[in-house]
Amino acid sequence: ALTTAMSRPSSPRSPSLKADLVDNIMWSTSQEPHFGESVWAGYVELAAWGDAGAIRRFSRQIRRFGNHGPTQGRILAAHYVPVLKARRPPLERAFFDTVEVLLSKGTYLLEEPLRGLDRLLSEAAPDIAIDCLSLLRAAFGLPLSYRRCLRLSRLLPSAVLGMPAGRRPHLNRALIRLVRTDIRYGESFIEGLGKGLDRLDETAISAFIDTALTSPERSRPAPEPFLSLDTREARQRCEQLQVAVPLEAIRHRLERALRARTGRTVRVKPLSALGGAGNTGPCTDGGAIYLPDEIGHLPSYSENARLYLSLVKAESGTLEFETYGFDIDRALAACSSAAMPPAASKRSAGSDLET
């Protein structure tokens, strides 16, 4: 595979680079077979990509970390390639700064956080990856017990990956703010994300955290249960601040409205259930109506909820009149291919009203 990759027209041709590549594979394999396999796989991918500078940086860092042990070298070889392929110098700097912080706690911390980073980069989200690395540095730069480090190494990447893609930037910044204040607040916030905090926009999430941390002491709630939405006060505050409406929160109400309108049971499903079939707006297949997974275009929760109802009414018409299968493009194509009567000859003289 490596020979094939190096034989491609785009692969580097430098004899010294190829010799260095072979030398590093042999050296890493002599240290530990799995280390050698990771280095070999990294070179295959980079050679196919064809960036000589990236291959040289990969070789240099493999030697640097591999000299501290094959485990460090193997992990770096496995996770450094996606960073190189992103071609973002700030990301590369943040990557190594974070690796150094993780190593200050122990090699055991490297694998899980870097696996989460790989997933973010596979989604072509280098800016979010940089933010995630900032979060890791903020957390693991604190004095933490071994057990808490182990728990956070899984919890933090999972939390970032679980955030709605469109809200990851501001939710991640909010999490960094809380971690820097108190790691326990960050852990509580992650718990609250799964209960509704992930639906808040940037202004709302900032206001929610301000309520927990900066309200006058007399009226300030206990931060941890508030941030995890474990109190009635916290849930009420979250609802007050929420603007976007998730489909699941209103789905049963929409299905009841459909039954009253059409006289039959019609399921309401998210557009994501279509699996990226090219639909960008509401549609129906005759048995279900597909709507956006979430609506947050309007300035209030109630307005966005009414927009869902309006979309359902519009789509229900195609069910009532059984026009959901009508394809305007096919109809136009059929009309254009049908034989048309010859057009009336154009009159050269005045109008029909003239005598």
JSON list of N, CA and C in Angstrom, two decimals, residues 239-280:
[
{"chain": "A", "resi": 239, "resn": "GLU", "atom": "N", "xyz": [-36.77, 27.36, 30.29]},
{"chain": "A", "resi": 239, "resn": "GLU", "atom": "CA", "xyz": [-37.94, 27.50, 29.41]},
{"chain": "A", "resi": 239, "resn": "GLU", "atom": "C", "xyz": [-38.18, 28.96, 29.03]},
{"chain": "A", "resi": 240, "resn": "GLN", "atom": "N", "xyz": [-37.96, 29.87, 29.98]},
{"chain": "A", "resi": 240, "resn": "GLN", "atom": "CA", "xyz": [-38.15, 31.29, 29.69]},
{"chain": "A", "resi": 240, "resn": "GLN", "atom": "C", "xyz": [-37.17, 31.78, 28.61]},
{"chain": "A", "resi": 241, "resn": "LEU", "atom": "N", "xyz": [-35.98, 31.23, 28.64]},
{"chain": "A", "resi": 241, "resn": "LEU", "atom": "CA", "xyz": [-34.93, 31.69, 27.72]},
{"chain": "A", "resi": 241, "resn": "LEU", "atom": "C", "xyz": [-34.95, 30.98, 26.38]},
{"chain": "A", "resi": 242, "resn": "GLN", "atom": "N", "xyz": [-35.66, 29.87, 26.30]},
{"chain": "A", "resi": 242, "resn": "GLN", "atom": "CA", "xyz": [-35.61, 29.06, 25.08]},
{"chain": "A", "resi": 242, "resn": "GLN", "atom": "C", "xyz": [-36.38, 29.71, 23.94]},
{"chain": "A", "resi": 243, "resn": "VAL", "atom": "N", "xyz": [-35.79, 29.73, 22.78]},
{"chain": "A", "resi": 243, "resn": "VAL", "atom": "CA", "xyz": [-36.40, 30.28, 21.57]},
{"chain": "A", "resi": 243, "resn": "VAL", "atom": "C", "xyz": [-36.69, 29.17, 20.57]},
{"chain": "A", "resi": 244, "resn": "ALA", "atom": "N", "xyz": [-35.73, 28.33, 20.31]},
{"chain": "A", "resi": 244, "resn": "ALA", "atom": "CA", "xyz": [-35.89, 27.26, 19.33]},
{"chain": "A", "resi": 244, "resn": "ALA", "atom": "C", "xyz": [-36.82, 26.17, 19.87]},
{"chain": "A", "resi": 245, "resn": "VAL", "atom": "N", "xyz": [-37.59, 25.59, 18.98]},
{"chain": "A", "resi": 245, "resn": "VAL", "atom": "CA", "xyz": [-38.52, 24.53, 19.34]},
{"chain": "A", "resi": 245, "resn": "VAL", "atom": "C", "xyz": [-38.07, 23.23, 18.68]},
{"chain": "A", "resi": 246, "resn": "PRO", "atom": "N", "xyz": [-37.71, 22.21, 19.46]},
{"chain": "A", "resi": 246, "resn": "PRO", "atom": "CA", "xyz": [-37.39, 20.91, 18.86]},
{"chain": "A", "resi": 246, "resn": "PRO", "atom": "C", "xyz": [-38.67, 20.20, 18.44]},
{"chain": "A", "resi": 247, "resn": "LEU", "atom": "N", "xyz": [-38.64, 19.52, 17.34]},
{"chain": "A", "resi": 247, "resn": "LEU", "atom": "CA", "xyz": [-39.84, 18.85, 16.85]},
{"chain": "A", "resi": 247, "resn": "LEU", "atom": "C", "xyz": [-40.41, 17.88, 17.87]},
{"chain": "A", "resi": 248, "resn": "GLU", "atom": "N", "xyz": [-39.54, 17.16, 18.58]},
{"chain": "A", "resi": 248, "resn": "GLU", "atom": "CA", "xyz": [-40.00, 16.15, 19.52]},
{"chain": "A", "resi": 248, "resn": "GLU", "atom": "C", "xyz": [-40.85, 16.77, 20.63]},
{"chain": "A", "resi": 249, "resn": "ALA", "atom": "N", "xyz": [-40.57, 18.05, 20.97]},
{"chain": "A", "resi": 249, "resn": "ALA", "atom": "CA", "xyz": [-41.32, 18.69, 22.05]},
{"chain": "A", "resi": 249, "resn": "ALA", "atom": "C", "xyz": [-42.75, 19.03, 21.65]},
{"chain": "A", "resi": 250, "resn": "ILE", "atom": "N", "xyz": [-43.02, 19.07, 20.36]},
{"chain": "A", "resi": 250, "resn": "ILE", "atom": "CA", "xyz": [-44.34, 19.50, 19.89]},
{"chain": "A", "resi": 250, "resn": "ILE", "atom": "C", "xyz": [-44.99, 18.46, 18.97]},
{"chain": "A", "resi": 251, "resn": "ARG", "atom": "N", "xyz": [-44.33, 17.33, 18.77]},
{"chain": "A", "resi": 251, "resn": "ARG", "atom": "CA", "xyz": [-44.77, 16.34, 17.79]},
{"chain": "A", "resi": 251, "resn": "ARG", "atom": "C", "xyz": [-46.18, 15.82, 18.08]},
{"chain": "A", "resi": 252, "resn": "HIS", "atom": "N", "xyz": [-46.46, 15.46, 19.34]},
{"chain": "A", "resi": 252, "resn": "HIS", "atom": "CA", "xyz": [-47.79, 14.90, 19.65]},
{"chain": "A", "resi": 252, "resn": "HIS", "atom": "C", "xyz": [-48.89, 15.93, 19.42]},
{"chain": "A", "resi": 253, "resn": "ARG", "atom": "N", "xyz": [-48.61, 17.17, 19.73]},
{"chain": "A", "resi": 253, "resn": "ARG", "atom": "CA", "xyz": [-49.59, 18.24, 19.49]},
{"chain": "A", "resi": 253, "resn": "ARG", "atom": "C", "xyz": [-49.87, 18.38, 18.00]},
{"chain": "A", "resi": 254, "resn": "LEU", "atom": "N", "xyz": [-48.84, 18.28, 17.19]},
{"chain": "A", "resi": 254, "resn": "LEU", "atom": "CA", "xyz": [-49.01, 18.38, 15.74]},
{"chain": "A", "resi": 254, "resn": "LEU", "atom": "C", "xyz": [-49.80, 17.20, 15.20]},
{"chain": "A", "resi": 255, "resn": "GLU", "atom": "N", "xyz": [-49.54, 16.01, 15.72]},
{"chain": "A", "resi": 255, "resn": "GLU", "atom": "CA", "xyz": [-50.27, 14.82, 15.25]},
{"chain": "A", "resi": 255, "resn": "GLU", "atom": "C", "xyz": [-51.74, 14.90, 15.62]},
{"chain": "A", "resi": 256, "resn": "ARG", "atom": "N", "xyz": [-52.05, 15.46, 16.80]},
{"chain": "A", "resi": 256, "resn": "ARG", "atom": "CA", "xyz": [-53.46, 15.65, 17.17]},
{"chain": "A", "resi": 256, "resn": "ARG", "atom": "C", "xyz": [-54.14, 16.64, 16.22]},
{"chain": "A", "resi": 257, "resn": "ALA", "atom": "N", "xyz": [-53.43, 17.71, 15.87]},
{"chain": "A", "resi": 257, "resn": "ALA", "atom": "CA", "xyz": [-53.99, 18.69, 14.93]},
{"chain": "A", "resi": 257, "resn": "ALA", "atom": "C", "xyz": [-54.23, 18.06, 13.57]},
{"chain": "A", "resi": 258, "resn": "LEU", "atom": "N", "xyz": [-53.33, 17.20, 13.13]},
{"chain": "A", "resi": 258, "resn": "LEU", "atom": "CA", "xyz": [-53.49, 16.52, 11.84]},
{"chain": "A", "resi": 258, "resn": "LEU", "atom": "C", "xyz": [-54.70, 15.59, 11.85]},
{"chain": "A", "resi": 259, "resn": "ARG", "atom": "N", "xyz": [-54.87, 14.88, 12.96]},
{"chain": "A", "resi": 259, "resn": "ARG", "atom": "CA", "xyz": [-56.00, 13.95, 13.05]},
{"chain": "A", "resi": 259, "resn": "ARG", "atom": "C", "xyz": [-57.32, 14.72, 13.01]},
{"chain": "A", "resi": 260, "resn": "ALA", "atom": "N", "xyz": [-57.37, 15.87, 13.68]},
{"chain": "A", "resi": 260, "resn": "ALA", "atom": "CA", "xyz": [-58.59, 16.68, 13.66]},
{"chain": "A", "resi": 260, "resn": "ALA", "atom": "C", "xyz": [-58.85, 17.24, 12.27]},
{"chain": "A", "resi": 261, "resn": "ARG", "atom": "N", "xyz": [-57.82, 17.52, 11.53]},
{"chain": "A", "resi": 261, "resn": "ARG", "atom": "CA", "xyz": [-57.98, 18.16, 10.21]},
{"chain": "A", "resi": 261, "resn": "ARG", "atom": "C", "xyz": [-58.29, 17.14, 9.11]},
{"chain": "A", "resi": 262, "resn": "THR", "atom": "N", "xyz": [-57.60, 15.99, 9.15]},
{"chain": "A", "resi": 262, "resn": "THR", "atom": "CA", "xyz": [-57.73, 15.03, 8.05]},
{"chain": "A", "resi": 262, "resn": "THR", "atom": "C", "xyz": [-58.64, 13.85, 8.38]},
{"chain": "A", "resi": 263, "resn": "GLY", "atom": "N", "xyz": [-58.92, 13.65, 9.70]},
{"chain": "A", "resi": 263, "resn": "GLY", "atom": "CA", "xyz": [-59.75, 12.52, 10.08]},
{"chain": "A", "resi": 263, "resn": "GLY", "atom": "C", "xyz": [-59.03, 11.20, 10.11]},
{"chain": "A", "resi": 264, "resn": "ARG", "atom": "N", "xyz": [-57.70, 11.21, 9.98]},
{"chain": "A", "resi": 264, "resn": "ARG", "atom": "CA", "xyz": [-56.94, 9.96, 10.04]},
{"chain": "A", "resi": 264, "resn": "ARG", "atom": "C", "xyz": [-55.61, 10.19, 10.75]},
{"chain": "A", "resi": 265, "resn": "THR", "atom": "N", "xyz": [-54.99, 9.09, 11.12]},
{"chain": "A", "resi": 265, "resn": "THR", "atom": "CA", "xyz": [-53.73, 9.18, 11.85]},
{"chain": "A", "resi": 265, "resn": "THR", "atom": "C", "xyz": [-52.58, 9.42, 10.88]},
{"chain": "A", "resi": 266, "resn": "VAL", "atom": "N", "xyz": [-51.88, 10.49, 11.08]},
{"chain": "A", "resi": 266, "resn": "VAL", "atom": "CA", "xyz": [-50.72, 10.83, 10.25]},
{"chain": "A", "resi": 266, "resn": "VAL", "atom": "C", "xyz": [-49.53, 11.06, 11.19]},
{"chain": "A", "resi": 267, "resn": "ARG", "atom": "N", "xyz": [-48.46, 10.37, 10.96]},
{"chain": "A", "resi": 267, "resn": "ARG", "atom": "CA", "xyz": [-47.27, 10.53, 11.78]},
{"chain": "A", "resi": 267, "resn": "ARG", "atom": "C", "xyz": [-46.51, 11.78, 11.38]},
{"chain": "A", "resi": 268, "resn": "VAL", "atom": "N", "xyz": [-45.88, 12.42, 12.36]},
{"chain": "A", "resi": 268, "resn": "VAL", "atom": "CA", "xyz": [-44.98, 13.54, 12.10]},
{"chain": "A", "resi": 268, "resn": "VAL", "atom": "C", "xyz": [-43.57, 13.06, 12.43]},
{"chain": "A", "resi": 269, "resn": "LYS", "atom": "N", "xyz": [-42.67, 13.20, 11.45]},
{"chain": "A", "resi": 269, "resn": "LYS", "atom": "CA", "xyz": [-41.30, 12.72, 11.62]},
{"chain": "A", "resi": 269, "resn": "LYS", "atom": "C", "xyz": [-40.30, 13.83, 11.26]},
{"chain": "A", "resi": 270, "resn": "PRO", "atom": "N", "xyz": [-39.10, 13.75, 11.82]},
{"chain": "A", "resi": 270, "resn": "PRO", "atom": "CA", "xyz": [-38.08, 14.76, 11.47]},
{"chain": "A", "resi": 270, "resn": "PRO", "atom": "C", "xyz": [-37.52, 14.54, 10.08]},
{"chain": "A", "resi": 271, "resn": "LEU", "atom": "N", "xyz": [-37.11, 15.62, 9.45]},
{"chain": "A", "resi": 271, "resn": "LEU", "atom": "CA", "xyz": [-36.50, 15.52, 8.13]},
{"chain": "A", "resi": 271, "resn": "LEU", "atom": "C", "xyz": [-35.25, 14.64, 8.15]},
{"chain": "A", "resi": 272, "resn": "SER", "atom": "N", "xyz": [-34.55, 14.62, 9.28]},
{"chain": "A", "resi": 272, "resn": "SER", "atom": "CA", "xyz": [-33.34, 13.82, 9.37]},
{"chain": "A", "resi": 272, "resn": "SER", "atom": "C", "xyz": [-33.63, 12.32, 9.20]},
{"chain": "A", "resi": 273, "resn": "ALA", "atom": "N", "xyz": [-34.89, 11.91, 9.43]},
{"chain": "A", "resi": 273, "resn": "ALA", "atom": "CA", "xyz": [-35.25, 10.50, 9.27]},
{"chain": "A", "resi": 273, "resn": "ALA", "atom": "C", "xyz": [-35.17, 10.07, 7.81]},
{"chain": "A", "resi": 274, "resn": "LEU", "atom": "N", "xyz": [-35.16, 11.04, 6.90]},
{"chain": "A", "resi": 274, "resn": "LEU", "atom": "CA", "xyz": [-35.06, 10.72, 5.48]},
{"chain": "A", "resi": 274, "resn": "LEU", "atom": "C", "xyz": [-33.63, 10.37, 5.07]},
{"chain": "A", "resi": 275, "resn": "GLY", "atom": "N", "xyz": [-32.70, 10.58, 6.00]},
{"chain": "A", "resi": 275, "resn": "GLY", "atom": "CA", "xyz": [-31.31, 10.18, 5.74]},
{"chain": "A", "resi": 275, "resn": "GLY", "atom": "C", "xyz": [-30.62, 10.98, 4.67]},
{"chain": "A", "resi": 276, "resn": "GLY", "atom": "N", "xyz": [-30.84, 12.30, 4.63]},
{"chain": "A", "resi": 276, "resn": "GLY", "atom": "CA", "xyz": [-30.14, 13.12, 3.66]},
{"chain": "A", "resi": 276, "resn": "GLY", "atom": "C", "xyz": [-30.56, 12.83, 2.24]},
{"chain": "A", "resi": 277, "resn": "ALA", "atom": "N", "xyz": [-31.85, 12.59, 2.03]},
{"chain": "A", "resi": 277, "resn": "ALA", "atom": "CA", "xyz": [-32.34, 12.23, 0.70]},
{"chain": "A", "resi": 277, "resn": "ALA", "atom": "C", "xyz": [-32.51, 13.44, -0.21]},
{"chain": "A", "resi": 278, "resn": "GLY", "atom": "N", "xyz": [-31.98, 14.59, 0.19]},
{"chain": "A", "resi": 278, "resn": "GLY", "atom": "CA", "xyz": [-32.03, 15.77, -0.66]},
{"chain": "A", "resi": 278, "resn": "GLY", "atom": "C", "xyz": [-33.15, 16.72, -0.34]},
{"chain": "A", "resi": 279, "resn": "ASN", "atom": "N", "xyz": [-34.03, 16.36, 0.62]},
{"chain": "A", "resi": 279, "resn": "ASN", "atom": "CA", "xyz": [-35.14, 17.24, 0.98]},
{"chain": "A", "resi": 279, "resn": "ASN", "atom": "C", "xyz": [-34.65, 18.31, 1.95]},
{"chain": "A", "resi": 280, "resn": "THR", "atom": "N", "xyz": [-34.92, 19.55, 1.60]},
{"chain": "A", "resi": 280, "resn": "THR", "atom": "CA", "xyz": [-34.48, 20.65, 2.46]},
{"chain": "A", "resi": 280, "resn": "THR", "atom": "C", "xyz": [-35.65, 21.34, 3.15]}
]
